[in-house]
mmCIF file with all atom_site columns, C-alpha atoms in Angstrom:
data_model
loop_
_atom_site.group_PDB
_atom_site.id
_atom_site.type_symbol
_atom_site.label_atom_id
_atom_site.label_alt_id
_atom_site.label_comp_id
_atom_site.label_asym_id
_atom_site.label_entity_id
_atom_site.label_seq_id
_atom_site.pdbx_PDB_ins_code
_atom_site.Cartn_x
_atom_site.Cartn_y
_atom_site.Cartn_z
_atom_site.occupancy
_atom_site.B_iso_or_equiv
_atom_site.pdbx_formal_charge
_atom_site.auth_seq_id
_atom_site.auth_comp_id
_atom_site.auth_asym_id
_atom_site.auth_atom_id
_atom_site.pdbx_PDB_model_num
ATOM 1   C CA . MET Z 1 1   ? 90.744  -91.162 151.776 1.00 47.00 ? 1   MET Z CA 1
ATOM 2   C CA . PRO Z 1 2   ? 90.050  -87.977 149.786 1.00 50.00 ? 2   PRO Z CA 1
ATOM 3   C CA . LEU Z 1 3   ? 92.346  -85.016 150.130 1.00 47.00 ? 3   LEU Z CA 1
ATOM 4   C CA . GLN Z 1 4   ? 90.807  -82.068 151.978 1.00 47.00 ? 4   GLN Z CA 1
ATOM 5   C CA . LEU Z 1 5   ? 92.100  -78.571 151.286 1.00 46.00 ? 5   LEU Z CA 1
ATOM 6   C CA . GLU Z 1 6   ? 91.937  -75.719 153.726 1.00 47.00 ? 6   GLU Z CA 1
ATOM 7   C CA . ALA Z 1 7   ? 91.139  -72.203 152.583 1.00 47.00 ? 7   ALA Z CA 1
ATOM 8   C CA . SER Z 1 8   ? 94.820  -71.259 152.540 1.00 45.00 ? 8   SER Z CA 1
ATOM 9   C CA . GLU Z 1 9   ? 95.677  -74.223 150.288 1.00 47.00 ? 9   GLU Z CA 1
ATOM 10  C CA . LYS Z 1 10  ? 92.969  -73.561 147.712 1.00 51.00 ? 10  LYS Z CA 1
ATOM 11  C CA . THR Z 1 11  ? 93.948  -74.419 144.139 1.00 53.00 ? 11  THR Z CA 1
ATOM 12  C CA . CYS Z 1 12  ? 93.454  -71.953 141.261 1.00 52.00 ? 12  CYS Z CA 1
ATOM 13  C CA . ASP Z 1 13  ? 91.731  -72.993 138.024 1.00 58.00 ? 13  ASP Z CA 1
ATOM 14  C CA . ASP Z 1 14  ? 92.758  -71.533 134.667 1.00 61.00 ? 14  ASP Z CA 1
ATOM 15  C CA . ASN Z 1 15  ? 89.315  -69.933 134.277 1.00 73.00 ? 15  ASN Z CA 1
ATOM 16  C CA . GLU Z 1 16  ? 89.339  -68.326 137.709 1.00 81.00 ? 16  GLU Z CA 1
ATOM 17  C CA . VAL Z 1 17  ? 90.235  -64.625 137.782 1.00 81.00 ? 17  VAL Z CA 1
ATOM 18  C CA . LEU Z 1 18  ? 92.877  -63.693 140.319 1.00 77.00 ? 18  LEU Z CA 1
ATOM 19  C CA . LYS Z 1 19  ? 92.109  -60.764 142.617 1.00 79.00 ? 19  LYS Z CA 1
ATOM 20  C CA . TYR Z 1 20  ? 95.026  -58.611 143.696 1.00 74.00 ? 20  TYR Z CA 1
ATOM 21  C CA . GLN Z 1 21  ? 95.267  -56.289 146.657 1.00 80.00 ? 21  GLN Z CA 1
ATOM 22  C CA . ASN Z 1 22  ? 95.330  -52.541 146.007 1.00 78.00 ? 22  ASN Z CA 1
ATOM 23  C CA . THR Z 1 23  ? 98.812  -51.053 145.738 1.00 74.00 ? 23  THR Z CA 1
ATOM 24  C CA . TYR Z 1 24  ? 97.712  -47.422 146.117 1.00 78.00 ? 24  TYR Z CA 1
ATOM 25  C CA . ARG Z 1 25  ? 100.367 -46.544 143.561 1.00 75.00 ? 25  ARG Z CA 1
ATOM 26  C CA . MET Z 1 26  ? 99.137  -44.018 140.993 1.00 77.00 ? 26  MET Z CA 1
ATOM 27  C CA . GLU Z 1 27  ? 102.063 -43.954 138.539 1.00 80.00 ? 27  GLU Z CA 1
ATOM 28  C CA . PRO Z 1 28  ? 103.454 -46.831 136.454 1.00 80.00 ? 28  PRO Z CA 1
ATOM 29  C CA . GLN Z 1 29  ? 106.971 -48.027 137.189 1.00 83.00 ? 29  GLN Z CA 1
ATOM 30  C CA . ASN Z 1 30  ? 107.666 -48.909 133.531 1.00 86.00 ? 30  ASN Z CA 1
ATOM 31  C CA . THR Z 1 31  ? 105.861 -46.339 131.377 1.00 87.00 ? 31  THR Z CA 1
ATOM 32  C CA . PHE Z 1 32  ? 104.868 -46.825 127.724 1.00 90.00 ? 32  PHE Z CA 1
ATOM 33  C CA . LYS Z 1 33  ? 107.854 -45.795 125.578 1.00 92.00 ? 33  LYS Z CA 1
ATOM 34  C CA . THR Z 1 34  ? 106.836 -44.819 122.065 1.00 93.00 ? 34  THR Z CA 1
ATOM 35  C CA . ASP Z 1 35  ? 110.371 -44.952 120.625 1.00 95.00 ? 35  ASP Z CA 1
ATOM 36  C CA . LEU Z 1 36  ? 110.727 -48.668 121.482 1.00 95.00 ? 36  LEU Z CA 1
ATOM 37  C CA . VAL Z 1 37  ? 107.252 -49.426 120.120 1.00 96.00 ? 37  VAL Z CA 1
ATOM 38  C CA . ASP Z 1 38  ? 108.012 -47.439 116.927 1.00 96.00 ? 38  ASP Z CA 1
ATOM 39  C CA . LYS Z 1 39  ? 111.031 -49.678 116.263 1.00 97.00 ? 39  LYS Z CA 1
ATOM 40  C CA . ILE Z 1 40  ? 108.975 -52.839 116.747 1.00 96.00 ? 40  ILE Z CA 1
ATOM 41  C CA . VAL Z 1 41  ? 106.140 -51.649 114.511 1.00 97.00 ? 41  VAL Z CA 1
ATOM 42  C CA . ARG Z 1 42  ? 108.499 -50.459 111.772 1.00 96.00 ? 42  ARG Z CA 1
ATOM 43  C CA . SER Z 1 43  ? 110.453 -53.723 111.867 1.00 96.00 ? 43  SER Z CA 1
ATOM 44  C CA . VAL Z 1 44  ? 107.413 -56.026 111.746 1.00 96.00 ? 44  VAL Z CA 1
ATOM 45  C CA . MET Z 1 45  ? 105.580 -54.029 109.075 1.00 96.00 ? 45  MET Z CA 1
ATOM 46  C CA . ASN Z 1 46  ? 108.655 -53.768 106.812 1.00 95.00 ? 46  ASN Z CA 1
ATOM 47  C CA . ASN Z 1 47  ? 109.527 -57.465 107.207 1.00 95.00 ? 47  ASN Z CA 1
ATOM 48  C CA . ARG Z 1 48  ? 106.004 -58.805 106.669 1.00 94.00 ? 48  ARG Z CA 1
ATOM 49  C CA . LEU Z 1 49  ? 104.861 -56.448 103.887 1.00 93.00 ? 49  LEU Z CA 1
ATOM 50  C CA . ASP Z 1 50  ? 108.030 -55.874 101.874 1.00 90.00 ? 50  ASP Z CA 1
ATOM 51  C CA . GLU Z 1 51  ? 107.402 -58.238 98.921  1.00 87.00 ? 51  GLU Z CA 1
ATOM 52  C CA . ILE Z 1 52  ? 103.614 -58.655 99.246  1.00 90.00 ? 52  ILE Z CA 1
ATOM 53  C CA . THR Z 1 53  ? 101.060 -57.788 96.557  1.00 91.00 ? 53  THR Z CA 1
ATOM 54  C CA . TYR Z 1 54  ? 97.478  -57.045 97.581  1.00 93.00 ? 54  TYR Z CA 1
ATOM 55  C CA . ASP Z 1 55  ? 95.094  -60.007 97.724  1.00 90.00 ? 55  ASP Z CA 1
ATOM 56  C CA . ASP Z 1 56  ? 91.738  -59.401 99.387  1.00 88.00 ? 56  ASP Z CA 1
ATOM 57  C CA . ALA Z 1 57  ? 91.476  -63.041 100.539 1.00 88.00 ? 57  ALA Z CA 1
ATOM 58  C CA . GLU Z 1 58  ? 94.827  -62.837 102.339 1.00 91.00 ? 58  GLU Z CA 1
ATOM 59  C CA . ALA Z 1 59  ? 94.580  -59.247 103.651 1.00 92.00 ? 59  ALA Z CA 1
ATOM 60  C CA . THR Z 1 60  ? 92.348  -60.068 106.636 1.00 92.00 ? 60  THR Z CA 1
ATOM 61  C CA . LYS Z 1 61  ? 94.554  -62.928 107.818 1.00 94.00 ? 61  LYS Z CA 1
ATOM 62  C CA . LEU Z 1 62  ? 97.702  -60.866 107.241 1.00 94.00 ? 62  LEU Z CA 1
ATOM 63  C CA . CYS Z 1 63  ? 96.302  -57.972 109.320 1.00 95.00 ? 63  CYS Z CA 1
ATOM 64  C CA . GLY Z 1 64  ? 95.513  -60.350 112.186 1.00 95.00 ? 64  GLY Z CA 1
ATOM 65  C CA . ASP Z 1 65  ? 98.940  -62.007 112.021 1.00 96.00 ? 65  ASP Z CA 1
ATOM 66  C CA . ILE Z 1 66  ? 100.787 -58.681 111.996 1.00 96.00 ? 66  ILE Z CA 1
ATOM 67  C CA . ALA Z 1 67  ? 98.703  -57.296 114.886 1.00 96.00 ? 67  ALA Z CA 1
ATOM 68  C CA . THR Z 1 68  ? 99.281  -60.459 116.929 1.00 96.00 ? 68  THR Z CA 1
ATOM 69  C CA . GLU Z 1 69  ? 103.043 -60.372 116.339 1.00 97.00 ? 69  GLU Z CA 1
ATOM 70  C CA . ILE Z 1 70  ? 103.296 -56.675 117.239 1.00 96.00 ? 70  ILE Z CA 1
ATOM 71  C CA . ARG Z 1 71  ? 101.165 -57.144 120.381 1.00 96.00 ? 71  ARG Z CA 1
ATOM 72  C CA . ARG Z 1 72  ? 103.288 -60.133 121.473 1.00 96.00 ? 72  ARG Z CA 1
ATOM 73  C CA . ARG Z 1 73  ? 106.552 -58.212 121.026 1.00 96.00 ? 73  ARG Z CA 1
ATOM 74  C CA . VAL Z 1 74  ? 105.252 -55.053 122.742 1.00 96.00 ? 74  VAL Z CA 1
ATOM 75  C CA . LYS Z 1 75  ? 103.950 -57.073 125.703 1.00 94.00 ? 75  LYS Z CA 1
ATOM 76  C CA . LYS Z 1 76  ? 107.473 -58.483 126.176 1.00 95.00 ? 76  LYS Z CA 1
ATOM 77  C CA . LEU Z 1 77  ? 108.565 -54.931 127.060 1.00 94.00 ? 77  LEU Z CA 1
ATOM 78  C CA . ASN Z 1 78  ? 106.431 -55.257 130.254 1.00 91.00 ? 78  ASN Z CA 1
ATOM 79  C CA . PHE Z 1 79  ? 104.891 -51.795 130.283 1.00 89.00 ? 79  PHE Z CA 1
ATOM 80  C CA . ASP Z 1 80  ? 103.398 -51.463 133.738 1.00 85.00 ? 80  ASP Z CA 1
ATOM 81  C CA . ARG Z 1 81  ? 99.685  -50.581 134.029 1.00 87.00 ? 81  ARG Z CA 1
ATOM 82  C CA . HIS Z 1 82  ? 99.056  -50.184 130.293 1.00 90.00 ? 82  HIS Z CA 1
ATOM 83  C CA . LYS Z 1 83  ? 96.626  -52.056 128.063 1.00 92.00 ? 83  LYS Z CA 1
ATOM 84  C CA . ILE Z 1 84  ? 98.033  -52.625 124.594 1.00 94.00 ? 84  ILE Z CA 1
ATOM 85  C CA . ILE Z 1 85  ? 95.696  -52.140 121.623 1.00 94.00 ? 85  ILE Z CA 1
ATOM 86  C CA . VAL Z 1 86  ? 96.942  -52.853 118.079 1.00 96.00 ? 86  VAL Z CA 1
ATOM 87  C CA . THR Z 1 87  ? 95.061  -52.058 114.868 1.00 95.00 ? 87  THR Z CA 1
ATOM 88  C CA . VAL Z 1 88  ? 96.332  -52.911 111.379 1.00 95.00 ? 88  VAL Z CA 1
ATOM 89  C CA . THR Z 1 89  ? 94.566  -51.896 108.170 1.00 94.00 ? 89  THR Z CA 1
ATOM 90  C CA . ILE Z 1 90  ? 95.517  -52.893 104.623 1.00 93.00 ? 90  ILE Z CA 1
ATOM 91  C CA . ILE Z 1 91  ? 93.805  -51.070 101.742 1.00 93.00 ? 91  ILE Z CA 1
ATOM 92  C CA . GLU Z 1 92  ? 94.172  -51.762 98.024  1.00 92.00 ? 92  GLU Z CA 1
ATOM 93  C CA . LYS Z 1 93  ? 95.368  -48.888 95.865  1.00 90.00 ? 93  LYS Z CA 1
ATOM 94  C CA . ALA Z 1 94  ? 92.554  -48.249 93.417  1.00 89.00 ? 94  ALA Z CA 1
ATOM 95  C CA . SER Z 1 95  ? 92.687  -44.471 92.801  1.00 85.00 ? 95  SER Z CA 1
ATOM 96  C CA . GLN Z 1 96  ? 90.539  -43.706 95.834  1.00 83.00 ? 96  GLN Z CA 1
ATOM 97  C CA . SER Z 1 97  ? 91.064  -41.563 98.904  1.00 82.00 ? 97  SER Z CA 1
ATOM 98  C CA . VAL Z 1 98  ? 90.889  -42.938 102.424 1.00 80.00 ? 98  VAL Z CA 1
ATOM 99  C CA . GLU Z 1 99  ? 90.281  -41.131 105.679 1.00 82.00 ? 99  GLU Z CA 1
ATOM 100 C CA . ARG Z 1 100 ? 90.937  -42.890 108.968 1.00 80.00 ? 100 ARG Z CA 1
ATOM 101 C CA . THR Z 1 101 ? 90.073  -41.636 112.453 1.00 82.00 ? 101 THR Z CA 1
ATOM 102 C CA . LEU Z 1 102 ? 90.300  -43.039 115.952 1.00 77.00 ? 102 LEU Z CA 1
ATOM 103 C CA . GLY Z 1 103 ? 88.227  -41.468 118.683 1.00 79.00 ? 103 GLY Z CA 1
ATOM 104 C CA . PHE Z 1 104 ? 88.303  -42.112 122.414 1.00 78.00 ? 104 PHE Z CA 1
ATOM 105 C CA . LEU Z 1 105 ? 88.754  -40.462 125.789 1.00 83.00 ? 105 LEU Z CA 1
ATOM 106 C CA . TRP Z 1 106 ? 92.471  -39.770 126.297 1.00 84.00 ? 106 TRP Z CA 1
ATOM 107 C CA . ASP Z 1 107 ? 94.678  -38.948 129.287 1.00 84.00 ? 107 ASP Z CA 1
ATOM 108 C CA . SER Z 1 108 ? 97.453  -36.959 127.622 1.00 85.00 ? 108 SER Z CA 1
ATOM 109 C CA . GLU Z 1 109 ? 99.875  -37.451 130.531 1.00 85.00 ? 109 GLU Z CA 1
ATOM 110 C CA . ARG Z 1 110 ? 99.693  -41.257 130.715 1.00 87.00 ? 110 ARG Z CA 1
ATOM 111 C CA . ASP Z 1 111 ? 98.218  -42.606 127.466 1.00 90.00 ? 111 ASP Z CA 1
ATOM 112 C CA . LYS Z 1 112 ? 100.590 -42.914 124.496 1.00 91.00 ? 112 LYS Z CA 1
ATOM 113 C CA . TYR Z 1 113 ? 100.440 -44.204 120.941 1.00 92.00 ? 113 TYR Z CA 1
ATOM 114 C CA . SER Z 1 114 ? 102.600 -45.167 117.999 1.00 93.00 ? 114 SER Z CA 1
ATOM 115 C CA . ALA Z 1 115 ? 101.486 -44.969 114.357 1.00 93.00 ? 115 ALA Z CA 1
ATOM 116 C CA . PHE Z 1 116 ? 103.172 -46.221 111.200 1.00 95.00 ? 116 PHE Z CA 1
ATOM 117 C CA . SER Z 1 117 ? 102.200 -46.219 107.506 1.00 93.00 ? 117 SER Z CA 1
ATOM 118 C CA . PHE Z 1 118 ? 103.604 -48.524 104.849 1.00 93.00 ? 118 PHE Z CA 1
ATOM 119 C CA . GLU Z 1 119 ? 103.083 -48.052 101.143 1.00 91.00 ? 119 GLU Z CA 1
ATOM 120 C CA . GLY Z 1 120 ? 103.552 -51.025 98.837  1.00 90.00 ? 120 GLY Z CA 1
ATOM 121 C CA . ARG Z 1 121 ? 103.141 -51.223 95.068  1.00 90.00 ? 121 ARG Z CA 1
ATOM 122 C CA . THR Z 1 122 ? 99.514  -52.382 95.210  1.00 91.00 ? 122 THR Z CA 1
ATOM 123 C CA . PHE Z 1 123 ? 98.361  -51.441 98.725  1.00 92.00 ? 123 PHE Z CA 1
ATOM 124 C CA . HIS Z 1 124 ? 98.650  -49.034 101.617 1.00 93.00 ? 124 HIS Z CA 1
ATOM 125 C CA . ALA Z 1 125 ? 98.956  -50.323 105.209 1.00 94.00 ? 125 ALA Z CA 1
ATOM 126 C CA . GLN Z 1 126 ? 98.532  -48.475 108.506 1.00 94.00 ? 126 GLN Z CA 1
ATOM 127 C CA . CYS Z 1 127 ? 99.251  -49.627 112.027 1.00 95.00 ? 127 CYS Z CA 1
ATOM 128 C CA . SER Z 1 128 ? 98.398  -47.972 115.343 1.00 95.00 ? 128 SER Z CA 1
ATOM 129 C CA . VAL Z 1 129 ? 99.567  -49.209 118.738 1.00 95.00 ? 129 VAL Z CA 1
ATOM 130 C CA . LEU Z 1 130 ? 97.889  -47.635 121.752 1.00 94.00 ? 130 LEU Z CA 1
ATOM 131 C CA . GLY Z 1 131 ? 99.206  -47.864 125.296 1.00 93.00 ? 131 GLY Z CA 1
ATOM 132 C CA . VAL Z 1 132 ? 96.191  -46.964 127.435 1.00 91.00 ? 132 VAL Z CA 1
ATOM 133 C CA . TYR Z 1 133 ? 96.896  -46.465 131.131 1.00 88.00 ? 133 TYR Z CA 1
ATOM 134 C CA . TYR Z 1 134 ? 94.686  -48.241 133.671 1.00 83.00 ? 134 TYR Z CA 1
ATOM 135 C CA . GLU Z 1 135 ? 94.774  -48.239 137.457 1.00 73.00 ? 135 GLU Z CA 1
#
């Protein structure tokens, strides 16, 4: 005889999006702390890029690996009501100038960011971690 489930015993698939009730809370309980994120970014960038020389075939993969590691470690800090965005850029030193800009709508009271630059012998690397508040 097949098992019949009532509405209260409904199972949840991995692809199904959970819907939460409104909390009516406007402020995060664990806010984005830039000093903790700065330590993580500095640690990961220094450890991963310390003895590296620039190779254009490896730079894309290295950027993705570094961004993934930083995002994973920052998410472990459980910042409440913040989306974490990580960008990593590695540029070869070839006697050129580089200008980098990020543009977006910003809530200066709740949104925070951390930025770090690393200069190796053959490349320049930049990392930005954004903690964007969402309700």
